[in-house]
CSV table of C-alpha atoms in Angstrom, one decimal:
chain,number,residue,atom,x,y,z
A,1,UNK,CA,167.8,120.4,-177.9
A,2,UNK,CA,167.1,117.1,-176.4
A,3,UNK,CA,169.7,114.6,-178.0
A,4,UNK,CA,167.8,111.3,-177.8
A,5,UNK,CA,168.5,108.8,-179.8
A,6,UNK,CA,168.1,105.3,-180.6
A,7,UNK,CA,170.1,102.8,-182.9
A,8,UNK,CA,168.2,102.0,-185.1
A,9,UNK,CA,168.5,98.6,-187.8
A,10,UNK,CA,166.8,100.1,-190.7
A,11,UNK,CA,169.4,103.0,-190.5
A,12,UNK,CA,167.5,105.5,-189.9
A,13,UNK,CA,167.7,107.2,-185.7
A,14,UNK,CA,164.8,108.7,-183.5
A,15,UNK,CA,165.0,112.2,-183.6
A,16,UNK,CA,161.9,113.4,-181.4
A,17,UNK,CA,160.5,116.6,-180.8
A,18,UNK,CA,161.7,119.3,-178.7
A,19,UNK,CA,160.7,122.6,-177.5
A,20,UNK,CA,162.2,124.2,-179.8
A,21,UNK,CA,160.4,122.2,-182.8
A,22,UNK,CA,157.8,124.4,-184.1
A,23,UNK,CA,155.3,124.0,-187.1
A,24,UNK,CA,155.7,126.2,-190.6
A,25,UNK,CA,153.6,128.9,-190.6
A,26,UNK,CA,150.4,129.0,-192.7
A,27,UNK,CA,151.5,131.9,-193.8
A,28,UNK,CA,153.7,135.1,-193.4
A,29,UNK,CA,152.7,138.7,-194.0
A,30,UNK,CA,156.2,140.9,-193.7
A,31,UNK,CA,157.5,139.6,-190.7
A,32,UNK,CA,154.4,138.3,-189.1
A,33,UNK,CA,154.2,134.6,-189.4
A,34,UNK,CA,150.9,133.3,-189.0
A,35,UNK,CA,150.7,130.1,-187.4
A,36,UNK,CA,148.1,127.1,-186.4
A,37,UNK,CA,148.6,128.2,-182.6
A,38,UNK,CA,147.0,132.2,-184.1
A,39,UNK,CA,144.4,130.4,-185.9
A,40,UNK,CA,143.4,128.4,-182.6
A,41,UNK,CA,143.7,131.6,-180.1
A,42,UNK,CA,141.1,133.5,-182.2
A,43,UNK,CA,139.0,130.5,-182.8
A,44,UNK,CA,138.7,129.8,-179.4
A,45,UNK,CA,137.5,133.6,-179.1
A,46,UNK,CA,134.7,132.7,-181.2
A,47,UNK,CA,133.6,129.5,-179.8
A,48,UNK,CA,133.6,131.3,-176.4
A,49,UNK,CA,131.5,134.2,-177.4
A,50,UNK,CA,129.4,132.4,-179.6
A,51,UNK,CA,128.6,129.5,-177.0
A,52,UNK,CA,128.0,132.1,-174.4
A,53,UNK,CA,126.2,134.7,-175.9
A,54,UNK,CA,123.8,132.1,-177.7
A,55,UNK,CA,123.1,130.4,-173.6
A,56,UNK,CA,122.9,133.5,-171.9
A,57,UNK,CA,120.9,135.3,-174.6
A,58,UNK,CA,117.3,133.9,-174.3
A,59,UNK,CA,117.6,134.8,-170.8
A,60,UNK,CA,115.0,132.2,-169.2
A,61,UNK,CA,113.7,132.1,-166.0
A,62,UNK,CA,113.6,128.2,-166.5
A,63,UNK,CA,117.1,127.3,-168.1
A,64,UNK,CA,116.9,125.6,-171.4
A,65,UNK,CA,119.6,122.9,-172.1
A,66,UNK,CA,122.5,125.4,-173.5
A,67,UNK,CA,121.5,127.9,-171.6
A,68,UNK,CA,121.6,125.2,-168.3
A,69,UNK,CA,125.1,124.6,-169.6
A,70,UNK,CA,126.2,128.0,-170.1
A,71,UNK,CA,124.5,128.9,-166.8
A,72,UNK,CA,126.8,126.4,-164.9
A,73,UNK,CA,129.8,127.3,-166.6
A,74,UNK,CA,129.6,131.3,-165.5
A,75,UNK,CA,128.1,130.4,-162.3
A,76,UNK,CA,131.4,128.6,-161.8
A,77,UNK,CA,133.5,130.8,-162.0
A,78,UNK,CA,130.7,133.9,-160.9
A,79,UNK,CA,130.1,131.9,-157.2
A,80,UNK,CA,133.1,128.8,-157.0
A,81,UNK,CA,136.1,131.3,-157.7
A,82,UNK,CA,134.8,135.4,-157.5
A,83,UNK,CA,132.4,135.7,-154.8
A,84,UNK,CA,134.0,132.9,-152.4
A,85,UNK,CA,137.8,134.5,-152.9
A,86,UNK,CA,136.8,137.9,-153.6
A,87,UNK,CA,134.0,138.1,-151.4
A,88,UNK,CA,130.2,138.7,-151.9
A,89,UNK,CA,130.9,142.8,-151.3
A,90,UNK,CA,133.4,143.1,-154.0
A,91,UNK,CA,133.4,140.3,-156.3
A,92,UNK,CA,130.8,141.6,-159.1
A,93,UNK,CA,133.3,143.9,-161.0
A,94,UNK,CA,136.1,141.2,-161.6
A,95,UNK,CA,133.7,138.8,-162.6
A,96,UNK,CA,134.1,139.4,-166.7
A,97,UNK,CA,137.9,139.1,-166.2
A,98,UNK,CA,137.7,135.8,-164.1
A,99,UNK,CA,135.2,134.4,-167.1
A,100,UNK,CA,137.2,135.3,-169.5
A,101,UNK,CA,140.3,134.4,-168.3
A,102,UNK,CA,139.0,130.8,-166.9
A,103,UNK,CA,137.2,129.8,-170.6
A,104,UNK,CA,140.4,131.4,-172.8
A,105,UNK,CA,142.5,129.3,-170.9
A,106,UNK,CA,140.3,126.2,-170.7
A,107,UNK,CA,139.4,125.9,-174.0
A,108,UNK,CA,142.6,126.8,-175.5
A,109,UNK,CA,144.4,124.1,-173.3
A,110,UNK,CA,141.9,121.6,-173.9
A,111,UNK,CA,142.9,121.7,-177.7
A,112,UNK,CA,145.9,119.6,-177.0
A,113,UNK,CA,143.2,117.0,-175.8
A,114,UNK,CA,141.7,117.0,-179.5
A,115,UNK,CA,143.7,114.8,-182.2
A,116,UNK,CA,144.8,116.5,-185.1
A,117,UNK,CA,144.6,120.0,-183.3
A,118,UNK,CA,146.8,118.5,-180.5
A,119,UNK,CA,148.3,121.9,-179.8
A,120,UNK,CA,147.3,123.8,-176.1
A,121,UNK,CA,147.9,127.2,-177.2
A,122,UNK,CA,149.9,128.1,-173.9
A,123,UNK,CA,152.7,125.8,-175.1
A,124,UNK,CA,153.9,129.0,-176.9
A,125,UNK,CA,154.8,130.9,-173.2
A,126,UNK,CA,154.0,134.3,-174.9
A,127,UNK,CA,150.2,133.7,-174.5
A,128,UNK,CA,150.9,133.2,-171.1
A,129,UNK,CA,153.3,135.8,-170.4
A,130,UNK,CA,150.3,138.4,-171.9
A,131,UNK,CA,147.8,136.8,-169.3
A,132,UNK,CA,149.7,137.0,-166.0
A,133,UNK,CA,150.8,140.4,-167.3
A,134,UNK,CA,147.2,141.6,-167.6
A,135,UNK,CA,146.8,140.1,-164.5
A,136,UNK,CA,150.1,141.7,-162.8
A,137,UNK,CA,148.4,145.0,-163.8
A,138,UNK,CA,145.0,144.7,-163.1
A,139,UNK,CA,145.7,143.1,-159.3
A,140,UNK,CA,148.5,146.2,-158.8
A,141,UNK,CA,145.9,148.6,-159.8
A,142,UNK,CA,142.8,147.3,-158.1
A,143,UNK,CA,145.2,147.7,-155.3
A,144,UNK,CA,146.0,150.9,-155.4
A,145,UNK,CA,142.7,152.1,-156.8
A,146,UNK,CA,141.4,151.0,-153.4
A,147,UNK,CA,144.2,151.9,-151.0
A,148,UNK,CA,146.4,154.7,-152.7
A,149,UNK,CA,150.1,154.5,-152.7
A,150,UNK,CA,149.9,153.0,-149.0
A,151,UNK,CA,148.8,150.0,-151.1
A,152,UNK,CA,152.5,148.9,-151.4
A,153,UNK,CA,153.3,149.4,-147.8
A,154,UNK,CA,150.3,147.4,-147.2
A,155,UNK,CA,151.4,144.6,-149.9
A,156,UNK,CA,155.3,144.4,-148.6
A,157,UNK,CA,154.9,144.7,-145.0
A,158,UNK,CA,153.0,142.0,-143.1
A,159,UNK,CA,151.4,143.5,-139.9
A,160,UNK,CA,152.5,141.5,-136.6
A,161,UNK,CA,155.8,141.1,-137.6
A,162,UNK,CA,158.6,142.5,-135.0
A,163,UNK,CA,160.6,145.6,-136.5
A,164,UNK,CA,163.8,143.6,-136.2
A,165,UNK,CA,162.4,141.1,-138.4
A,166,UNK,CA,161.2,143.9,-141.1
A,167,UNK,CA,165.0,143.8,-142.9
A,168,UNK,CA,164.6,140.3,-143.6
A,169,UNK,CA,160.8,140.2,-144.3
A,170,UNK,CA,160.3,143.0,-146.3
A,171,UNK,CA,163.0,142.3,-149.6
A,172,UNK,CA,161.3,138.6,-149.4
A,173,UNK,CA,157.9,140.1,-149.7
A,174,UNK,CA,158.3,142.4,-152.1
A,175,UNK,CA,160.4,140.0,-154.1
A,176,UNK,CA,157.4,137.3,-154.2
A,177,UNK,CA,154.8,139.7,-154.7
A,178,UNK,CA,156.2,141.8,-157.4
A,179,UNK,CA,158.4,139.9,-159.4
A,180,UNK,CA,158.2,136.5,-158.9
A,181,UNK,CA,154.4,136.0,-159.0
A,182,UNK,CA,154.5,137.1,-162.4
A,183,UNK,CA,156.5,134.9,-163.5
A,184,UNK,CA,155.2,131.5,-161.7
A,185,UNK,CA,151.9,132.9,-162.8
A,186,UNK,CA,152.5,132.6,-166.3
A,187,UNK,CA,155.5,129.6,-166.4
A,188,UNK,CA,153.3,127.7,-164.6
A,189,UNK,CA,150.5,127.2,-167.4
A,190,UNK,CA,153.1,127.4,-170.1
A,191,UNK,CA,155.2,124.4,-168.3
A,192,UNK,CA,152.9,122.5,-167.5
A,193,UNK,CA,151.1,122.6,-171.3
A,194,UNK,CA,154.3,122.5,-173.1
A,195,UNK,CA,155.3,119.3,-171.2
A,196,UNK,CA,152.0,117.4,-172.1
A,197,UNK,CA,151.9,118.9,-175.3
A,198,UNK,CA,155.5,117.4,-175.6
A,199,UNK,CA,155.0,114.1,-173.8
A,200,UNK,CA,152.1,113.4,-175.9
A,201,UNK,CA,153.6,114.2,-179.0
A,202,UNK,CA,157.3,112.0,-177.9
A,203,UNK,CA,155.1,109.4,-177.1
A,204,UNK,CA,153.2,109.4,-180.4
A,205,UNK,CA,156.6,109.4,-182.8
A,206,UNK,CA,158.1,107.0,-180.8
A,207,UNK,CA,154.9,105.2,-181.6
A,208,UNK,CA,155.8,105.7,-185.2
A,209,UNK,CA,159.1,105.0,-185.1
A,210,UNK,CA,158.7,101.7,-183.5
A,211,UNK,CA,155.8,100.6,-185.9
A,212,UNK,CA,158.7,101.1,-188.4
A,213,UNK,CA,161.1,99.1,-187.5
A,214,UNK,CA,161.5,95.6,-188.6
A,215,UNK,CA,162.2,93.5,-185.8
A,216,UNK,CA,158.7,91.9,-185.0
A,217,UNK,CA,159.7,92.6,-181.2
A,218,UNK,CA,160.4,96.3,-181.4
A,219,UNK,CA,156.9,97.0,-183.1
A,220,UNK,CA,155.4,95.2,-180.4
A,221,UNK,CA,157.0,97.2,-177.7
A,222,UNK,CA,154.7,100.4,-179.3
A,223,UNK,CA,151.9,98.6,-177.6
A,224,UNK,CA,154.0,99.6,-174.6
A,225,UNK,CA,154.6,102.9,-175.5
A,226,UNK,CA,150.8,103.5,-176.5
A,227,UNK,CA,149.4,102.4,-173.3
A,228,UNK,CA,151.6,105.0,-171.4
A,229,UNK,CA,150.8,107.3,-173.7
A,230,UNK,CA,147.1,107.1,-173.1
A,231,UNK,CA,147.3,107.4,-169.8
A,232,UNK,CA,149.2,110.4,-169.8
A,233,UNK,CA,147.0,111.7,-172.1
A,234,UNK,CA,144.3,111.2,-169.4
A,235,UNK,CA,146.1,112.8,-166.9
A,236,UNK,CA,147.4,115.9,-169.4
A,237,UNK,CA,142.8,116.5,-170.2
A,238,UNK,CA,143.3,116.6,-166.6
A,239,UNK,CA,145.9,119.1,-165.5
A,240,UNK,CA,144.5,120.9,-168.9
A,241,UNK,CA,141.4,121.9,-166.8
A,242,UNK,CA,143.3,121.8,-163.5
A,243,UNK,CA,146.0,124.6,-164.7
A,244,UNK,CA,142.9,126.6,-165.9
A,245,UNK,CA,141.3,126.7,-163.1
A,246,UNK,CA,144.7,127.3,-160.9
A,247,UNK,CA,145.3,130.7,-163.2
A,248,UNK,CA,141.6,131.6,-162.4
A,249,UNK,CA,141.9,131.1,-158.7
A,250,UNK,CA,145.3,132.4,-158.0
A,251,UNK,CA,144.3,135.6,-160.2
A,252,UNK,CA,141.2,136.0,-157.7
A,253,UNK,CA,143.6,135.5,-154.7
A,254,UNK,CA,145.9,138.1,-156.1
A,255,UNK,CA,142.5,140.7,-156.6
A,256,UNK,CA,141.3,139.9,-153.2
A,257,UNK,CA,144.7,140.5,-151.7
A,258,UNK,CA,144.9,143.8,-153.3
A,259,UNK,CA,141.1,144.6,-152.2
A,260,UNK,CA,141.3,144.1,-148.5
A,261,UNK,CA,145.0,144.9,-148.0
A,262,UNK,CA,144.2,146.3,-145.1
A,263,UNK,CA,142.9,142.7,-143.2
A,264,UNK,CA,146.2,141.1,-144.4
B,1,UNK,CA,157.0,110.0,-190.3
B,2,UNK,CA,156.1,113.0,-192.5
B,3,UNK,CA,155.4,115.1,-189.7
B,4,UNK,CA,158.5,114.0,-188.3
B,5,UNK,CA,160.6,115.0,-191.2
B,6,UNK,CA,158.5,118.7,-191.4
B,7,UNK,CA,159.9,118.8,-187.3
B,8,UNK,CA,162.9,118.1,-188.2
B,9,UNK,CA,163.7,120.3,-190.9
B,10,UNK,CA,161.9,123.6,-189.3
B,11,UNK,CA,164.3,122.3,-186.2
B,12,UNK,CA,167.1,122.6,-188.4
B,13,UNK,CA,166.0,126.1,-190.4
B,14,UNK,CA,165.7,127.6,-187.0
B,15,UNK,CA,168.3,128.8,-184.9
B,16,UNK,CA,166.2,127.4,-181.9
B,17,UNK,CA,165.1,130.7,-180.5
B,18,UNK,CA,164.6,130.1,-176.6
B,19,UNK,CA,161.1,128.5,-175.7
B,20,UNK,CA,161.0,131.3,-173.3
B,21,UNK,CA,161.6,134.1,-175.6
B,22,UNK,CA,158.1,136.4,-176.9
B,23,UNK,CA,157.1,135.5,-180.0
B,24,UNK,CA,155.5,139.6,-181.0
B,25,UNK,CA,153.1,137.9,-183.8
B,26,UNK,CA,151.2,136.2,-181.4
B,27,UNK,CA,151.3,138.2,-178.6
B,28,UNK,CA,149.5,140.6,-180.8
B,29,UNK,CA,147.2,138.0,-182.2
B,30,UNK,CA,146.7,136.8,-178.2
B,31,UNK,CA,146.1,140.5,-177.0
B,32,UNK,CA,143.8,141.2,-179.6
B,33,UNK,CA,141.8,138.0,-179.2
B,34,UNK,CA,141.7,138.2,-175.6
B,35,UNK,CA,140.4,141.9,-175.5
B,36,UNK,CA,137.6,140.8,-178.2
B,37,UNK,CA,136.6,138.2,-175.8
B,38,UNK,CA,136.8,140.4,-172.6
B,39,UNK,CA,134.9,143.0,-174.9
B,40,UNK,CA,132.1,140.4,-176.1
B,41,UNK,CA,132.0,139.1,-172.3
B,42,UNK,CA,132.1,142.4,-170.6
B,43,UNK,CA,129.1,143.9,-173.4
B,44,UNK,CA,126.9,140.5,-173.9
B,45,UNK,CA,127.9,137.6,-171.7
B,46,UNK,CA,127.7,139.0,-168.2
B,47,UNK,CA,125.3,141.5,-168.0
B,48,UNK,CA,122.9,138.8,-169.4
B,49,UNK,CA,123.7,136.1,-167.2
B,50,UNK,CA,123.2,138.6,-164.4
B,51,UNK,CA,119.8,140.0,-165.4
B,52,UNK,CA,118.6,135.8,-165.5
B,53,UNK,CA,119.8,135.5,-162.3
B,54,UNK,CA,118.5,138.7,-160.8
B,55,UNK,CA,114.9,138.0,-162.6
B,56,UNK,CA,114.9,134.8,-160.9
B,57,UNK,CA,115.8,136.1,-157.5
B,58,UNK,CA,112.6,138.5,-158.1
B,59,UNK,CA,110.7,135.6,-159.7
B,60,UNK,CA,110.9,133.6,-156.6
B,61,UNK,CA,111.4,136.3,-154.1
B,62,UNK,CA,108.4,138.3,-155.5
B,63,UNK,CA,106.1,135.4,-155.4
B,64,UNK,CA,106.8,134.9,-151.8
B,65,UNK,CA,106.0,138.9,-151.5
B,66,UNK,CA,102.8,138.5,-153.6
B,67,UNK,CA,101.6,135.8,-151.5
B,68,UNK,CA,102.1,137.4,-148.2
B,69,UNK,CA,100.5,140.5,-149.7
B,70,UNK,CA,97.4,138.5,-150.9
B,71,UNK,CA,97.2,136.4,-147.4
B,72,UNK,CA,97.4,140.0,-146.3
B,73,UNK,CA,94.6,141.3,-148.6
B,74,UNK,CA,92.3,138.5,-147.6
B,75,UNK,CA,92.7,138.9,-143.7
B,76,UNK,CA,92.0,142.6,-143.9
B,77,UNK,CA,88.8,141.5,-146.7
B,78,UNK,CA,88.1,139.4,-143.8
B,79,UNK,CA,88.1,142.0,-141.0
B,80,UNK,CA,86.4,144.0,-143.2
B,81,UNK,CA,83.1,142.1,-143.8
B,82,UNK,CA,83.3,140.9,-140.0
B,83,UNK,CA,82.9,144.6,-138.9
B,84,UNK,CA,80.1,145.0,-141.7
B,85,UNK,CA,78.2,142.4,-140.0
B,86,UNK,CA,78.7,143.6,-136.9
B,87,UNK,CA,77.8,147.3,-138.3
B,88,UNK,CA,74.9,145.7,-139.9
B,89,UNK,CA,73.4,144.0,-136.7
B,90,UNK,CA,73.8,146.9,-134.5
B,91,UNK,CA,71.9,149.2,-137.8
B,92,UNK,CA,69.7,146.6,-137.7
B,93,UNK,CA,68.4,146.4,-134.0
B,94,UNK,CA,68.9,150.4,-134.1
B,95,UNK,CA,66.4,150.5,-136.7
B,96,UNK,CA,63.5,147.7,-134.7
B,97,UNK,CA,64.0,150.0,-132.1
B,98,UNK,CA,63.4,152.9,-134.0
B,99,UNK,CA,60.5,151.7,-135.4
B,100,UNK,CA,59.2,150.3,-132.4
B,101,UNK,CA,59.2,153.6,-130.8
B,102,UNK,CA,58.0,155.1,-133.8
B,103,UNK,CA,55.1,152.9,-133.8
B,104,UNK,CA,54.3,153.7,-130.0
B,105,UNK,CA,54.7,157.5,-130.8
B,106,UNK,CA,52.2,156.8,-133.6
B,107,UNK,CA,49.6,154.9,-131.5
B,108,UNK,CA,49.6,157.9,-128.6
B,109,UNK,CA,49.2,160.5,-131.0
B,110,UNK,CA,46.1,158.3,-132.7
B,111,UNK,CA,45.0,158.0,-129.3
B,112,UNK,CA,45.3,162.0,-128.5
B,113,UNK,CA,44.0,162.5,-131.4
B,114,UNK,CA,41.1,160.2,-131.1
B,115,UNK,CA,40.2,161.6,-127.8
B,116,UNK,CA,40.5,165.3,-128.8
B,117,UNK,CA,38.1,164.4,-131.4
B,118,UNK,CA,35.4,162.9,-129.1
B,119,UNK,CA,35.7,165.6,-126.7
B,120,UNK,CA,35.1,168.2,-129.7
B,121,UNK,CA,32.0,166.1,-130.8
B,122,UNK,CA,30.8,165.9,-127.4
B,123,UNK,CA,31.3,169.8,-126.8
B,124,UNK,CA,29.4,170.4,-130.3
B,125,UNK,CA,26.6,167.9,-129.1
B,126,UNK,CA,26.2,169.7,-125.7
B,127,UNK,CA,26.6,173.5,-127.2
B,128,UNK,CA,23.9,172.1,-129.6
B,129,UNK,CA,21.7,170.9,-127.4
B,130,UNK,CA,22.1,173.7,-125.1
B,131,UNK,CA,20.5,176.2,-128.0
B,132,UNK,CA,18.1,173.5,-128.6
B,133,UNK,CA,17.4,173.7,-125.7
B,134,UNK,CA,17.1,177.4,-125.4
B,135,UNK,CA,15.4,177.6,-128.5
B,136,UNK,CA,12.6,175.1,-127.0
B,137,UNK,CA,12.2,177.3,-123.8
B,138,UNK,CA,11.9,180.5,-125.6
B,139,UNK,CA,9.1,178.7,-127.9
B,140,UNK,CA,7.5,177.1,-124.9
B,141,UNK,CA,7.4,180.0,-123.2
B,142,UNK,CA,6.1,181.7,-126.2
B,143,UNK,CA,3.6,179.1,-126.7
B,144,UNK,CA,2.3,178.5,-123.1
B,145,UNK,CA,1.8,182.4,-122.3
B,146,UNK,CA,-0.2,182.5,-125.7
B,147,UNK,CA,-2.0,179.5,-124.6
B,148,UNK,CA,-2.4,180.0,-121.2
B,149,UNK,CA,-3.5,183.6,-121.8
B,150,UNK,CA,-5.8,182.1,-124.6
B,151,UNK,CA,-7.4,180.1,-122.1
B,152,UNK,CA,-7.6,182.3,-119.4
B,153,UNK,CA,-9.3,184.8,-121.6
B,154,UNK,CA,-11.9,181.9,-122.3
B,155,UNK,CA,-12.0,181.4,-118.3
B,156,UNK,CA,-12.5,185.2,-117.5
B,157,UNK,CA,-13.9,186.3,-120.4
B,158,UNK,CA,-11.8,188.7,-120.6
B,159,UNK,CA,-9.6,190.4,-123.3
B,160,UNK,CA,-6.4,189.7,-123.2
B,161,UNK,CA,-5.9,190.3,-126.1
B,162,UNK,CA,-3.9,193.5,-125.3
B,163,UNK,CA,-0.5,192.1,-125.4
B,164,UNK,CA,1.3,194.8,-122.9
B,165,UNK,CA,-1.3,193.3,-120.6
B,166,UNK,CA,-1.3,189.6,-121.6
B,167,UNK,CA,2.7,190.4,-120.9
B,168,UNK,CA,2.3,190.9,-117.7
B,169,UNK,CA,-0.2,188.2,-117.2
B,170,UNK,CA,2.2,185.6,-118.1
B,171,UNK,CA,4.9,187.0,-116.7
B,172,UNK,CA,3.0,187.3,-112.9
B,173,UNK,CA,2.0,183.0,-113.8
B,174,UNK,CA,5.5,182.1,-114.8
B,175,UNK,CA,6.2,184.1,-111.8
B,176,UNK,CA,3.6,182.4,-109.7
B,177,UNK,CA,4.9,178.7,-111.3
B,178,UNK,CA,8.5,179.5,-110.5
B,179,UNK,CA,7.8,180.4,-106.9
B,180,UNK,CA,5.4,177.1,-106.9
B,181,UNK,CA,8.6,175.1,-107.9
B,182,UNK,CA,11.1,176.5,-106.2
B,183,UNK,CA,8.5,176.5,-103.2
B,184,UNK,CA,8.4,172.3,-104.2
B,185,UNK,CA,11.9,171.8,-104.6
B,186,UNK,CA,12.5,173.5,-100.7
């Protein structure tokens, strides 16, 4: 709990919002509470298939506008992240997974960008955790689908190192590669949208707060607070598409290090 | 400030569960979204996307192909009525000569022919005139022993009437005028 507060004259103190703070559920079946953050994971499901089935379904030789759209979105992440990580040979089948991922993420970040929805999905770390998990197994098992069990020799001893150096090397590696990359994989997108989620949302209270107070000079200073606010807001639509992107990328680093572990 | 006060009091309700801990509710709700989208993407999204992209590889690709193939068509086309000309001037000049020797072949057969024909017409004339001729000597003769004898009769006042005799007559004058010529002609 962050303990931040401010005297306040009309008696009442600033008590902002933490990470802990959390919204009521709409609704709760048993013990499953549904909540706005559910609603917006499976919306964003349906605006992604329904955008990209209605661009990619006329199938035109000559794009039309949506489907011009669409095509630059999954060309994106098709040619920008698969085929130049991955390679031209082996990129195709991880495709899907890289489009999916990418949009899931993008779009359900870029909620917190939208007022009165204000709420990036992967605030809540679990959605997170699920992804880089996915991700954990699919880049393991493309690894040893492709290499066998020589795969984690492959993935925990660099080549060209001296054997004396092996002791020190090895317990690093595997330590990086097997359990920490998981979890900067997911923490990263859930830190990064929980703390603009939470700036923005600090920032808009306060804004509140100070409109409420009676001193002439403390409502001004909200001007204060709202200019900061909007630019961080800026930068937050920013690393929104930024973190997206960085999830996609390093999960295509991850597949193409488990590809050609051999050339590593 | 209401949305302050609902913060507050679902602050207070919980018992601030970590922000790191799983929430199971919406990793359910997160799985099962994600593996309708991976589903809808895997089925729909991608293999369409693909098949524009690959038709427009071909569309462009195959019009470079059809192009070459057409330039190709047209150069053989060409080659093609190039060599029928030529075919056609050589059948040509084959067939003037042809004829021309055709014509010559023609011309000395007429003329073979033609003089075939004048030598039979001149061997008919000859073999007719030959018995014309024979036939005028035998009647000659016929004649000039009867008149000869005929007159001679008158001259000697005698018969000849006889003709075994008369024969002989005639015969001894041819005989005589036969030696006369021959006797002229040494």
């Amino acid at each position: 709990m962050i303990a931040l507060t401010l005297p306040a004259q009309d008696g009442g103190s600033f008590n902002p919002p933490s990470v802990t703070s959390h919204l009521a559920p709409f609704f709760t079946i048993g013990g499953f509470e549904f909540t706005k953050q559910m609603a917006l994971v499976l919306l964003s499901v349906v605006i992604i298939a329904w955008f990209f089935v209605a661009a990619a379904r006329k199938g035109q030789l000559v794009p039309g506008r949506l489907q011009f759209v669409g095509e630059m979105g999954y060309g994106f992440v098709r040619n920008s992240v698969a085929k130049d990580v991955i390679g031209a040979k082996d990129f195709k089948k991880y495709v899907p997974l890289l489009f999916s991922l990418f949009f899931f993420i993008l779009l359900n970040n870029l909620y917190g960008t939208i007022p009165w929805i204000q709420l990036p999905s992967f605030s809540h770390v679990t959605g997170a955790y699920f992804l880089a998990l996915l991700v954990y197994v699919v880049w393991i098992g493309v690894g040893i689908k492709v290499n066998g069990l020589r795969y984690f020799k492959l993935a925990v001893v660099p080549s060209g190192v001296p054997w004396y150096i092996l002791p020190l090397v090895v317990p690093i590696e595997i330590i990086s590669n097997f359990v920490v990359r998981p979890m900067t994989h997911s923490l990263r997108l859930f830190a990064t949208m929980l703390a603009g989620h939470l700036i923005v949302l600090i920032a808009g209270s306060g804004i509140e707060f100070l409109i409420a107070q009676e001193s002439w000079l403390l409502k001004g200073t909200s001007i204060l607070v709202l200019a900061g606010a909007t630019a961080m807001y800026m930068l937050e639509a920013l690393i929104m598409v930024l973190q997206a992107y960085v999830f996609v990328l390093l999960t295509a680093i991850y597949i193409e290090g488990a590809v050609h572990a051999d050339s590593h | 400030m209401n949305n302050l006060m609902v913060l507050a009091s679902v602050n207070a309700a919980d018992a601030a569960p970590s922000p790191l801990s799983v929430n199971w509710s919406e990793l359910l709700v997160v799985a099962v979204g994600f593996a309708i989208l991976m589903f809808i993407v895997v089925k729909f999204v991608v293999p369409m996307f693909e098949k524009t992209f690959a038709d427009r590889t071909e569309a462009i690709e195959g019009g470079i192909a059809k192009a070459e193939k057409a330039q190709a068509e047209a150069s053989a086309a060409l080659d093609e009525y190039k060599q029928q000309l030529v075919d056609a001037r050589t059948e040509a000049n084959r067939i003037r000569e042809e004829a021309r020797s055709e014509g010559a072949q023609i011309l000395a057969d007429l003329k073979e022919k033609a003089a075939a024909e004048s030598a039979r017409i001149t061997e008919q004339a000859q073999t007719a005139i030959a018995a014309e001729r024979q036939a005028a000597v035998v009647s000659l003769r016929a004649e000039v022993g009867s008149l000869a004898t005929t007159l001679a009769g008158r001259i000697v006042g005698e018969s000849l009437d006889d003709d075994a005799r008369s024969g002989r007559v005639v015969d001894r004058f041819l005989a005589d005028l036969e030696k006369q010529s021959e006797g002229a002609a040494k």
